[in-house]
Tab-separated table of C-alpha atoms and ligand atoms in Angstrom:
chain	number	residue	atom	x	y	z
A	296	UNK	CA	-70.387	-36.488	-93.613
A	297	UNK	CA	-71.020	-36.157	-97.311
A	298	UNK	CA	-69.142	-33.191	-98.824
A	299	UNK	CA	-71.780	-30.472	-101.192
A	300	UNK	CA	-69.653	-29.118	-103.977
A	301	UNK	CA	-72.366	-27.867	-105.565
A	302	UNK	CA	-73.109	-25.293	-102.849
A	303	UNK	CA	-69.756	-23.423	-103.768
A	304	UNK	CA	-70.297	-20.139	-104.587
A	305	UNK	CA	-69.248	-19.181	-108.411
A	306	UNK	CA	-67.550	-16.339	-109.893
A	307	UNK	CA	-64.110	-14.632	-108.086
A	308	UNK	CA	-62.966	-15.187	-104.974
A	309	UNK	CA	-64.223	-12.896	-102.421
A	310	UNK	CA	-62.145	-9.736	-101.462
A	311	UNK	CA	-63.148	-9.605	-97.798
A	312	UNK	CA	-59.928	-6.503	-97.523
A	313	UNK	CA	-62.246	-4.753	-99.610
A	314	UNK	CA	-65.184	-4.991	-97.607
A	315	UNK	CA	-66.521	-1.835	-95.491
A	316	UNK	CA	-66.045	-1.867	-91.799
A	317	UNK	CA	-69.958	-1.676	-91.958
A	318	UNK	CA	-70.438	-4.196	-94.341
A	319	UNK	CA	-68.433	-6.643	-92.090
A	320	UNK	CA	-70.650	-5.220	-88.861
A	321	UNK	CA	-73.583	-6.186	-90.611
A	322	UNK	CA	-72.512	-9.104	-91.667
A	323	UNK	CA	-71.343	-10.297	-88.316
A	324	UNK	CA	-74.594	-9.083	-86.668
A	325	UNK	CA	-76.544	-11.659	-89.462
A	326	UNK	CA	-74.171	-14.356	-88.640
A	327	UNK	CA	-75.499	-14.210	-84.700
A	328	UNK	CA	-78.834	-13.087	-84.793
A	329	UNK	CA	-79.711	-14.695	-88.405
A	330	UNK	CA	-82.260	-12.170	-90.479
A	331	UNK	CA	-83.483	-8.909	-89.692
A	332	UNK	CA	-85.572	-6.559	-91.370
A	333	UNK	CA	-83.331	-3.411	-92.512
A	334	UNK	CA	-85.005	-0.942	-89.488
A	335	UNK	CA	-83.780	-3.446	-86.545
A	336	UNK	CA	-80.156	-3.706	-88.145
A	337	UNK	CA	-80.192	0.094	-88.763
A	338	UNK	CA	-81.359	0.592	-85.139
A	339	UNK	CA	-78.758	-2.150	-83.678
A	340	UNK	CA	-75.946	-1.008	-85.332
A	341	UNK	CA	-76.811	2.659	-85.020
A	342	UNK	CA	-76.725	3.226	-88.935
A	343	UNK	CA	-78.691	5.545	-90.836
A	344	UNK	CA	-81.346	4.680	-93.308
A	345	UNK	CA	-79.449	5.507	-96.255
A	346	UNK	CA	-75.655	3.946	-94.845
A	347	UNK	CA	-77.543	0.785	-94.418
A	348	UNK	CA	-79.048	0.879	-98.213
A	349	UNK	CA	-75.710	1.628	-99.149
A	350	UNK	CA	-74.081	-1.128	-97.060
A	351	UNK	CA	-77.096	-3.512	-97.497
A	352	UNK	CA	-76.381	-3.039	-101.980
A	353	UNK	CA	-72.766	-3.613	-101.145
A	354	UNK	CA	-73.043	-7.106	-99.574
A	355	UNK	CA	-75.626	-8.168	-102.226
A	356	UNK	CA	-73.310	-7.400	-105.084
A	357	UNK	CA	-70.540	-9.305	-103.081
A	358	UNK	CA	-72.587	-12.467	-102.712
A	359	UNK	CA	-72.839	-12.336	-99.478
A	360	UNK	CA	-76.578	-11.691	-98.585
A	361	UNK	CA	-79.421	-11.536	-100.201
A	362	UNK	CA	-82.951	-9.273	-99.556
A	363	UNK	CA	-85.704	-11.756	-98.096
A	364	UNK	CA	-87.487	-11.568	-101.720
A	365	UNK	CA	-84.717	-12.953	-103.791
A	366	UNK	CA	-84.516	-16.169	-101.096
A	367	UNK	CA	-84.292	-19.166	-103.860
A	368	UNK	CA	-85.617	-21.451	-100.962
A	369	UNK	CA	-88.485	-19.926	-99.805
A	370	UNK	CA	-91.702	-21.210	-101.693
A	371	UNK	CA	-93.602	-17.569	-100.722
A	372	UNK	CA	-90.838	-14.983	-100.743
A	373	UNK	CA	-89.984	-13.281	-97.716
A	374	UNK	CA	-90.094	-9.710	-97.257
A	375	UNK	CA	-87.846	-7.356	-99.016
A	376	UNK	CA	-86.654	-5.488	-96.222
A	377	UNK	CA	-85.153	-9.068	-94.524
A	378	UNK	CA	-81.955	-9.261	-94.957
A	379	UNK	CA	-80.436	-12.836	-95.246
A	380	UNK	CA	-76.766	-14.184	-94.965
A	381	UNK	CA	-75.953	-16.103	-97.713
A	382	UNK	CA	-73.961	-19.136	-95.999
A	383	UNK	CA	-72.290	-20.607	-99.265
A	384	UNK	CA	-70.940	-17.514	-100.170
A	385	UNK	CA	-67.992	-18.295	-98.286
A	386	UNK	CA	-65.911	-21.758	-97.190
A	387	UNK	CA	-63.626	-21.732	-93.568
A	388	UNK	CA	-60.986	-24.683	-92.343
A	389	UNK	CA	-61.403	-24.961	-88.360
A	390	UNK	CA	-58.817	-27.369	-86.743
A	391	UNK	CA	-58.621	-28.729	-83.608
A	392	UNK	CA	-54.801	-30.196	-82.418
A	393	UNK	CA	-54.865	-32.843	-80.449
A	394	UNK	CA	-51.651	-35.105	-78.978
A	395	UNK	CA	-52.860	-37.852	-81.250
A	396	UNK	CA	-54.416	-36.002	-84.246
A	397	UNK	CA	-55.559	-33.284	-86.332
A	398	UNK	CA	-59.502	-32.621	-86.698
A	399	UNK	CA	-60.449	-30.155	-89.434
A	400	UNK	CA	-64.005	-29.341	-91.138
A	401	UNK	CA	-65.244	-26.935	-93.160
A	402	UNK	CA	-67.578	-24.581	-92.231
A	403	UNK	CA	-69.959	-21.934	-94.687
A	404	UNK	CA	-70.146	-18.406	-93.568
A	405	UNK	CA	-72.845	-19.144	-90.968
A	406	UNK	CA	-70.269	-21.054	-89.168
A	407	UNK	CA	-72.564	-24.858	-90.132
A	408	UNK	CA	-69.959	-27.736	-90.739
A	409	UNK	CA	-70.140	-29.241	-94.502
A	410	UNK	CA	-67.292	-31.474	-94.432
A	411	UNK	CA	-64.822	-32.678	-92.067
A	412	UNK	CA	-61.413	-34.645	-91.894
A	413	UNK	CA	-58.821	-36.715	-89.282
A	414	UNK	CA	-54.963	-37.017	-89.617
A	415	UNK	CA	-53.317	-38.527	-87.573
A	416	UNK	CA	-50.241	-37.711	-85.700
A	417	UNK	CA	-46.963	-40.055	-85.513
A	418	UNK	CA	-46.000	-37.304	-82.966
A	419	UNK	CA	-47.069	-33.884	-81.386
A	420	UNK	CA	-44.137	-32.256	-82.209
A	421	UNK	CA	-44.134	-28.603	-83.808
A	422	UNK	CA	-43.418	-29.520	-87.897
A	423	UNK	CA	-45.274	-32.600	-87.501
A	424	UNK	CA	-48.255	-30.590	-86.472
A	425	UNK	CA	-47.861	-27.724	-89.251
A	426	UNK	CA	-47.344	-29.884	-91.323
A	427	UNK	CA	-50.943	-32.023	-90.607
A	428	UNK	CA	-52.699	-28.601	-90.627
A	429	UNK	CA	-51.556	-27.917	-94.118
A	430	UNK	CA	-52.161	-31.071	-95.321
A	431	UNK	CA	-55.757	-31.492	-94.206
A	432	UNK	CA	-56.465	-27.345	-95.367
A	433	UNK	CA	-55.482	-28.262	-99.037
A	434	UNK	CA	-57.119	-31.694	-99.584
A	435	UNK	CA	-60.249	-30.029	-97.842
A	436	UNK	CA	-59.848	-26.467	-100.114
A	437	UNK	CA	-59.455	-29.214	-103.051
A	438	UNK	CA	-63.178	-30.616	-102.201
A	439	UNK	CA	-64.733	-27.047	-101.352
A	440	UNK	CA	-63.049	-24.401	-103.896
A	441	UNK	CA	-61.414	-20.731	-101.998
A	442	UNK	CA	-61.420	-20.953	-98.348
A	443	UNK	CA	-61.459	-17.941	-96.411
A	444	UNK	CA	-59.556	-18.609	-93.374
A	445	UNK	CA	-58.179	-20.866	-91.213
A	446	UNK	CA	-58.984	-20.982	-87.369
A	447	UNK	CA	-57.051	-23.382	-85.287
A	448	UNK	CA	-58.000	-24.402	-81.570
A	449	UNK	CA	-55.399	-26.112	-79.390
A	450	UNK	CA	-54.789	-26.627	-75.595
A	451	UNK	CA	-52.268	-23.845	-74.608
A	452	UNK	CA	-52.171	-20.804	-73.927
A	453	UNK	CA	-52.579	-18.092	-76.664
A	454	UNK	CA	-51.143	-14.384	-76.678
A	455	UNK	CA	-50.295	-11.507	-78.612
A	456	UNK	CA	-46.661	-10.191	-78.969
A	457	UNK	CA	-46.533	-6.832	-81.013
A	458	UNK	CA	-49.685	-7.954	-82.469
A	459	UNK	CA	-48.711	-11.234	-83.337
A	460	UNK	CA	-50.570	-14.462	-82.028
A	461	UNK	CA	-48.459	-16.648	-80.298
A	462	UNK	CA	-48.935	-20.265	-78.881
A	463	UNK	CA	-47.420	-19.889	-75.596
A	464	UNK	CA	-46.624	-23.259	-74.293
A	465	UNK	CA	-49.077	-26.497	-74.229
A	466	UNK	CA	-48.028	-28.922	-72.194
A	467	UNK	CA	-50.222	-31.215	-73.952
A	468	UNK	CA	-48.568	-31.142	-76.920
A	469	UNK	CA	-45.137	-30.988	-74.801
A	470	UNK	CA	-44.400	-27.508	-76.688
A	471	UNK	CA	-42.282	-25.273	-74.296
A	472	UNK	CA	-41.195	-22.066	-76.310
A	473	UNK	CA	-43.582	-19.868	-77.557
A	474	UNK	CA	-44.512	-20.898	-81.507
A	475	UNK	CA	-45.583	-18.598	-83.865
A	476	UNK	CA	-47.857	-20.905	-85.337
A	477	UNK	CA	-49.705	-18.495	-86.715
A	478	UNK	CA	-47.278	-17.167	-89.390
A	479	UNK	CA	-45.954	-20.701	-89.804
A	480	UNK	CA	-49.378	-21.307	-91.388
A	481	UNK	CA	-49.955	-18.594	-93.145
A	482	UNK	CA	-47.006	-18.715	-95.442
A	483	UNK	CA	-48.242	-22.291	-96.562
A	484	UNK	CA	-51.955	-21.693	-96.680
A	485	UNK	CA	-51.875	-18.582	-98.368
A	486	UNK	CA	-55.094	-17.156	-96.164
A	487	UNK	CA	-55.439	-15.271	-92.778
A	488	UNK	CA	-54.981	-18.120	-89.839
A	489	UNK	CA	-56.104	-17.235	-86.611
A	490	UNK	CA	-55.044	-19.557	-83.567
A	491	UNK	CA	-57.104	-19.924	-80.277
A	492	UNK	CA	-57.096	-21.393	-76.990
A	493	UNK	CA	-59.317	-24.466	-77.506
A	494	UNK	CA	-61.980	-24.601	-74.606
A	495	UNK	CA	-61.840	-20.062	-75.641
A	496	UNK	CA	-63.281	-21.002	-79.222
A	497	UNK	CA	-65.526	-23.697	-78.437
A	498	UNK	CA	-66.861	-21.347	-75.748
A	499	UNK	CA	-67.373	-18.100	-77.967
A	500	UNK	CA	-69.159	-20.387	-80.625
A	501	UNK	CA	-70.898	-21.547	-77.849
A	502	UNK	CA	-72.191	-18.255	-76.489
A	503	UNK	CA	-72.989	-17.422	-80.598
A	504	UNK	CA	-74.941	-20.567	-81.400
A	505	UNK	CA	-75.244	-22.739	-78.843
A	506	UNK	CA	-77.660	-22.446	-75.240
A	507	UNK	CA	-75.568	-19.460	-74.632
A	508	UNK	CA	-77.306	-17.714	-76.724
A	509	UNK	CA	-79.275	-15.042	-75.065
A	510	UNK	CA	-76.846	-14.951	-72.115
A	511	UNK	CA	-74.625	-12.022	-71.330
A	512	UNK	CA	-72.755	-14.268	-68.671
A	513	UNK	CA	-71.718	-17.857	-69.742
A	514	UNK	CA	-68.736	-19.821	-68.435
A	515	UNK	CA	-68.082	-23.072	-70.653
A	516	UNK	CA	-66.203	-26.142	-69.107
A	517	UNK	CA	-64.396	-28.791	-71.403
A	518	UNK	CA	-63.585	-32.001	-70.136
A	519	UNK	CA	-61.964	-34.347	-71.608
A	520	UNK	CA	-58.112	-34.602	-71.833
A	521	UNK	CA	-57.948	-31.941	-69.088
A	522	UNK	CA	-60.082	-29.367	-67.384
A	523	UNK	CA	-60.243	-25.935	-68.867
A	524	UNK	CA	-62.935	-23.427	-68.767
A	525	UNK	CA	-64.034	-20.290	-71.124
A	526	UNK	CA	-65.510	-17.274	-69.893
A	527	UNK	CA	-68.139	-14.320	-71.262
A	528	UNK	CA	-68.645	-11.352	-69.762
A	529	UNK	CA	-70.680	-8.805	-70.966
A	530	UNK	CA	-71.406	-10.502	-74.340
A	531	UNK	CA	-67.670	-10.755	-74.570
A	532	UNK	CA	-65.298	-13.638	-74.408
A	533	UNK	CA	-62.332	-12.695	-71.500
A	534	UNK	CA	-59.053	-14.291	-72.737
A	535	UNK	CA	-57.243	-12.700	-69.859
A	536	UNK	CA	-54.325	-9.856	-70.195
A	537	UNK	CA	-51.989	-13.346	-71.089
A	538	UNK	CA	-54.148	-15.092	-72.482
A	539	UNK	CA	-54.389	-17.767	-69.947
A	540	UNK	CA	-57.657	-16.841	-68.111
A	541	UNK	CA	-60.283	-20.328	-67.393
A	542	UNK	CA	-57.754	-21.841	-65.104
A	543	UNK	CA	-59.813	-23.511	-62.543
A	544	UNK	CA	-58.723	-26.970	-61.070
A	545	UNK	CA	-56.562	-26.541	-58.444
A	546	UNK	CA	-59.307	-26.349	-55.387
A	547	UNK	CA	-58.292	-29.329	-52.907
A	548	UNK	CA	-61.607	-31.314	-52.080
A	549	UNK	CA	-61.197	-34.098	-49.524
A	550	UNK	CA	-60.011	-37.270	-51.239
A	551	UNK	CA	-57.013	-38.722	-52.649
A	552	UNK	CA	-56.228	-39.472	-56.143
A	553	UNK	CA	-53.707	-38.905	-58.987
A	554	UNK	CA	-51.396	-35.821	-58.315
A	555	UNK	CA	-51.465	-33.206	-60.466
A	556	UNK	CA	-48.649	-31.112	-62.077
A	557	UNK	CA	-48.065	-29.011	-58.866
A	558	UNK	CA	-47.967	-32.179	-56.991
A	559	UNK	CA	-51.292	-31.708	-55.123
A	560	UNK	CA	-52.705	-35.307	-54.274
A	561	UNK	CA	-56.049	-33.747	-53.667
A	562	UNK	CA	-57.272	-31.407	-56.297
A	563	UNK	CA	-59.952	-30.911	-58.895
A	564	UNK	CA	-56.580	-31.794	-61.517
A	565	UNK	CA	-56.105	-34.954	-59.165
A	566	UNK	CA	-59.783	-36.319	-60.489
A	567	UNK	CA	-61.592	-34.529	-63.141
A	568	UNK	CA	-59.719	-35.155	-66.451
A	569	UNK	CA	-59.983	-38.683	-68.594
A	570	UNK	CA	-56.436	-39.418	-67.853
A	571	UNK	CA	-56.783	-38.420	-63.809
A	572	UNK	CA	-60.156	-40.708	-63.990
A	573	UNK	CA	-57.679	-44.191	-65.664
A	574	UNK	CA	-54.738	-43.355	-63.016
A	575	UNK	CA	-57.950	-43.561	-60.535
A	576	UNK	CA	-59.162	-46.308	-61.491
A	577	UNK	CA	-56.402	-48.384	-61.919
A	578	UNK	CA	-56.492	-48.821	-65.702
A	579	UNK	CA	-53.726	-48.256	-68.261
A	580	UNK	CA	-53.413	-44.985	-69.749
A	581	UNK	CA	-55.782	-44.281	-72.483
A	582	UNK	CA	-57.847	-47.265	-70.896
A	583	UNK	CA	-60.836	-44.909	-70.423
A	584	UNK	CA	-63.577	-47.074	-72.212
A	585	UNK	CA	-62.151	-49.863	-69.715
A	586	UNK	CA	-62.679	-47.932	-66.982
A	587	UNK	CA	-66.245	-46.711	-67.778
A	588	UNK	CA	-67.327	-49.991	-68.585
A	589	UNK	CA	-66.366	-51.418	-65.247
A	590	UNK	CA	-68.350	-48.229	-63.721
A	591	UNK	CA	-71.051	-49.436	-65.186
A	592	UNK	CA	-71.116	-52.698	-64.580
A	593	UNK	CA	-70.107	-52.822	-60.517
A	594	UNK	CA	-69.301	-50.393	-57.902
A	595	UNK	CA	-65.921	-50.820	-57.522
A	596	UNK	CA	-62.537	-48.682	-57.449
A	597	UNK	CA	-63.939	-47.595	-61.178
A	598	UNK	CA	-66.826	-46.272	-60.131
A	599	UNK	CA	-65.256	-44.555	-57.322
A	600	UNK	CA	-62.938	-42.997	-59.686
A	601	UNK	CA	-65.871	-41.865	-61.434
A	602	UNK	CA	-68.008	-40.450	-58.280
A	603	UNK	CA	-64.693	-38.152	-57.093
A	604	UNK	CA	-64.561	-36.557	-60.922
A	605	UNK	CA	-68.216	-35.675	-60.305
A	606	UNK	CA	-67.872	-34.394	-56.808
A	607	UNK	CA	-64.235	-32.497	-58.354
A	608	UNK	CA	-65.977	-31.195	-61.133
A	609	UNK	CA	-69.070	-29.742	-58.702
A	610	UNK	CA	-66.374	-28.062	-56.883
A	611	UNK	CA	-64.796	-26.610	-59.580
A	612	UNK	CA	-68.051	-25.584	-60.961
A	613	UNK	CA	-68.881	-23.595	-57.417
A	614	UNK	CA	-65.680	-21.684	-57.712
A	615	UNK	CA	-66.336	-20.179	-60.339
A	616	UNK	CA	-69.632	-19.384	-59.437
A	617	UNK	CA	-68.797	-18.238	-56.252
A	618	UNK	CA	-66.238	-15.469	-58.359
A	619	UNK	CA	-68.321	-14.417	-61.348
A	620	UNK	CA	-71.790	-15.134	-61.078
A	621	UNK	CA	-72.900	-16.195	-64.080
A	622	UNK	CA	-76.081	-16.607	-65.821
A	623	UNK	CA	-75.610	-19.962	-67.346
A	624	UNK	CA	-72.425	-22.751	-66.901
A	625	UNK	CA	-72.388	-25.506	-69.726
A	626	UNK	CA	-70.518	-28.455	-69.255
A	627	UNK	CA	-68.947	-29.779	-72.501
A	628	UNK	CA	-66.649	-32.086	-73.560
A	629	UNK	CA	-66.095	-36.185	-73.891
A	630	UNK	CA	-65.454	-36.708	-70.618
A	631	UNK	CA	-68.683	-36.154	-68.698
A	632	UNK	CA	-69.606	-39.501	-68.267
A	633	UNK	CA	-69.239	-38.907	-64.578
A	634	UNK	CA	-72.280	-36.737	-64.819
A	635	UNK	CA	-74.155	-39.981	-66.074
A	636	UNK	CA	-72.728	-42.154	-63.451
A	637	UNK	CA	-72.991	-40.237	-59.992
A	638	UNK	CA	-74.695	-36.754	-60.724
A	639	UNK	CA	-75.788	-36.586	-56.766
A	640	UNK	CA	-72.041	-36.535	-55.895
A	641	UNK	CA	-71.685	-33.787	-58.900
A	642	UNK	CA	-74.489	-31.806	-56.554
A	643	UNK	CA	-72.364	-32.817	-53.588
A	644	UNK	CA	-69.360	-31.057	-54.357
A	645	UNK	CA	-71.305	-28.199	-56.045
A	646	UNK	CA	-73.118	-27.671	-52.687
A	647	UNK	CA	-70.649	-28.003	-50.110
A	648	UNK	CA	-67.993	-25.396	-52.124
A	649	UNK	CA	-71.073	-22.735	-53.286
A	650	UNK	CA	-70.113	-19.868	-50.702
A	651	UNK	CA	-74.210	-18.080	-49.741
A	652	UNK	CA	-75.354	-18.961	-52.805
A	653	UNK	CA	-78.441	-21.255	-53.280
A	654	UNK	CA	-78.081	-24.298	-55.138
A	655	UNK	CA	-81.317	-23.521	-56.800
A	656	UNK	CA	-79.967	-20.453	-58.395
A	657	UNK	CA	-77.468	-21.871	-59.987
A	658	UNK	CA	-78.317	-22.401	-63.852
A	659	UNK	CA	-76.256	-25.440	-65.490
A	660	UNK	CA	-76.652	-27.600	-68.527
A	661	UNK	CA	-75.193	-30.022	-70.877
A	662	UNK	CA	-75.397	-29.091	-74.456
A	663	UNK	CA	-75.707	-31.896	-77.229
A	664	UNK	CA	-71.390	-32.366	-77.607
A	665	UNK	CA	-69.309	-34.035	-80.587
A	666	UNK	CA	-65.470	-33.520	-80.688
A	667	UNK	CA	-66.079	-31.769	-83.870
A	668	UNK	CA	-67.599	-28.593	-82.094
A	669	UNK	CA	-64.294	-28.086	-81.038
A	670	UNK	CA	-63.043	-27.414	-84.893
A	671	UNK	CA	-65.886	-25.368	-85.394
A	672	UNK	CA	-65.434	-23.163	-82.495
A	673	UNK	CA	-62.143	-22.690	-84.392
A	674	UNK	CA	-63.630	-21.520	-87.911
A	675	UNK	CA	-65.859	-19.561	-85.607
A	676	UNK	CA	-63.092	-17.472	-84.285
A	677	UNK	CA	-61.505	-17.146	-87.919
A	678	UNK	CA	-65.083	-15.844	-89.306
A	679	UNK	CA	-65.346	-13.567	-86.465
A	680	UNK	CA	-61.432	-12.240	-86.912
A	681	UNK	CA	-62.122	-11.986	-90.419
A	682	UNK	CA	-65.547	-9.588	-89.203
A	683	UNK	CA	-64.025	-7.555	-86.635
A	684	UNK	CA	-63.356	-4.470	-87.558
B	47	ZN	ZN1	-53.408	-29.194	-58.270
């Protein structure tokens, strides 16, 4: 991806403390909606005529939007009383830690990547990993100017303790005691950092700009190196009281495969994840490509590996529509290619584990995926904690 320096906004840096709480509402209500005219934001936000004229000259004097007349790119201007986000007025790192590497891009203000990066890891551990973070946030600030925050997404559970973000424990990355990674950043970058449960950002940037847009009730699934799930309710993304909600997995469906970390031979752990679908197959670990390429070319104990990950994933899938109803599930990640190789035994296990509820009314798709939505779910979540007021 090419890098666009000269999209950089000019002049000072942006003083986002010294932005209204209704300039940031309004600003946040462009970001998801994209442009209004000045009457629906008024009648959205529940803002007079003259607080939005007020908050509307504001913004425009900080870069940030512009009135639908002054739009550069349109060939006929646009009407006066639009009000446009101007995306280049601000830069954001998002970072997604994996066991292997660190993925970072840079996003504008309407959350679109411009630029991205890869370092790799020689290991997981904690310095290692702040370290990487660091690295990739300055060489990437070097290309793009002021950035405005970092967001980082990892697998592990996130919570607060006296305010402060911590990252609980992530197996994954073999961390046991709680890190505050947070603050470990933020002394080196010199910007706000917010951290996030992975599969939590990439399913609130989902629910802004993805196909769950429109949909009070999403629940997101990412595959891939394990199973996790993120949930909206009510327009709002539920992290759970510990930060640990989007557990599913441990439903036992009737096969054998690899056990899982509670030692359960049988579960949706025991099939659905890349590393679950090599121990299935018989491959090495990391052997996935091996394995799928076998699927594809015989039915043998591959395939079969493949087929139970579908049916697993189905099951998992009818749990949680069997607890929260939801409007819409999306299944995301790099490790669907069990949906490609067996979707009737994905149906199977959704059917037989849906409790009264008609298959029929049960809305799932698979949104376009690259690893990088990940990273951008997590300069999602930075934008928004930079909005919220
Ligand atoms: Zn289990």
């Amino acid at each position: 991806m090419t890098s666009h320096p000269a999209e950089i906004a000019s002049g000072p840096p942006l003083r986002w403390s010294a932005l209204s709480a209704t300039g940031r509402r309004v600003l946040l209500d462009l970001l998801v909606h994209g442009p209004r005219s000045r009457i629906r934001i008024a009648e959205r936000l529940g803002l007079s005529r003259a607080s939005l004229t007020r908050v509307a000259r504001e913004l425009v004097d900080a870069g940030l939007i512009l009135p639908g007349d002054m739009l550069a790119s349109a060939s006929r201007g646009r009407p006066a009383e639009e009000l446009h986000l101007r995306p280049q007025a601000a830069h954001f790192v998002g970072v997604k830690v994996t066991a292997e590497r660190v993925y970072a891009v840079v996003t504008d203000l309407a959350a679109t990547v411009v630029d991205e990066l890869e370092i790799a890891l020689v290991s997981p551990a904690e310095g290692e990993v702040v370290d990487a973070i660091v690295d990739a946030t300055r060489a990437l600030g070097a290309r793009h100017g002021t950035m405005s925050a970092l967001g980082v997404g990892l697998a592990a559970d996130v919570l607060r303790r006296e305010g402060e973000p911590l990252v609980a424990s992530s197996p994954l990355l073999g961390w046991s005691a709680p890190v505050p990674l947070a603050r470990l950043l933020a002394e080196r970058v010199g910007m706000p950092v917010t951290i996030a449960n992975d599969v939590h950002a990439l399913t609130a940037a989902h629910h802004w700009f993805g196909s769950g847009v429109d949909h009070r009730s999403v629940v997101v699934y990412g595959v891939g190196a394990g199973i996790g799930c993120g949930v909206v309710i009510d327009d709002e993304l539920v992290q759970g009281s510990h930060g640990r909600s989007g557990r599913v997995g441990h439903t036992r469906i009737a096969r054998t495969g690899r056990p899982c970390t509670n030692g359960h031979p049988d579960c949706v752990h025991s099939f659905v994840s890349m590393p679950a679908i090599e121990a299935n197959a018989g491959v090495a670990p990391g052997d996935y490509a091996v394995a799928l390429e076998r699927a594809r070319a015989a039915d043998g104990r591959e395939r079969a590996a493949f087929a139970s990950a579908a049916y697993a994933l189905g099951a998992a899938v009818a749990e949680t529509v069997n607890l929260l109803d939801p409007e819409l599930i999306s299944l995301m990640g790099e490790g669907l290619d069990m949906l490609d190789l067996d979707p009737a035994a994905f149906d199977d296990g959704l059917s037989a584990h849906l409790e009264q509820v008609p298959r029929t009314s049960v809305r799932i798709d698979r949104p376009p995926f690259a690893f990088g939505l990940y990273a951008r779910g997590a300069a999602a979540t930075a934008i928004r904690e930079l909005l919220s007021v």
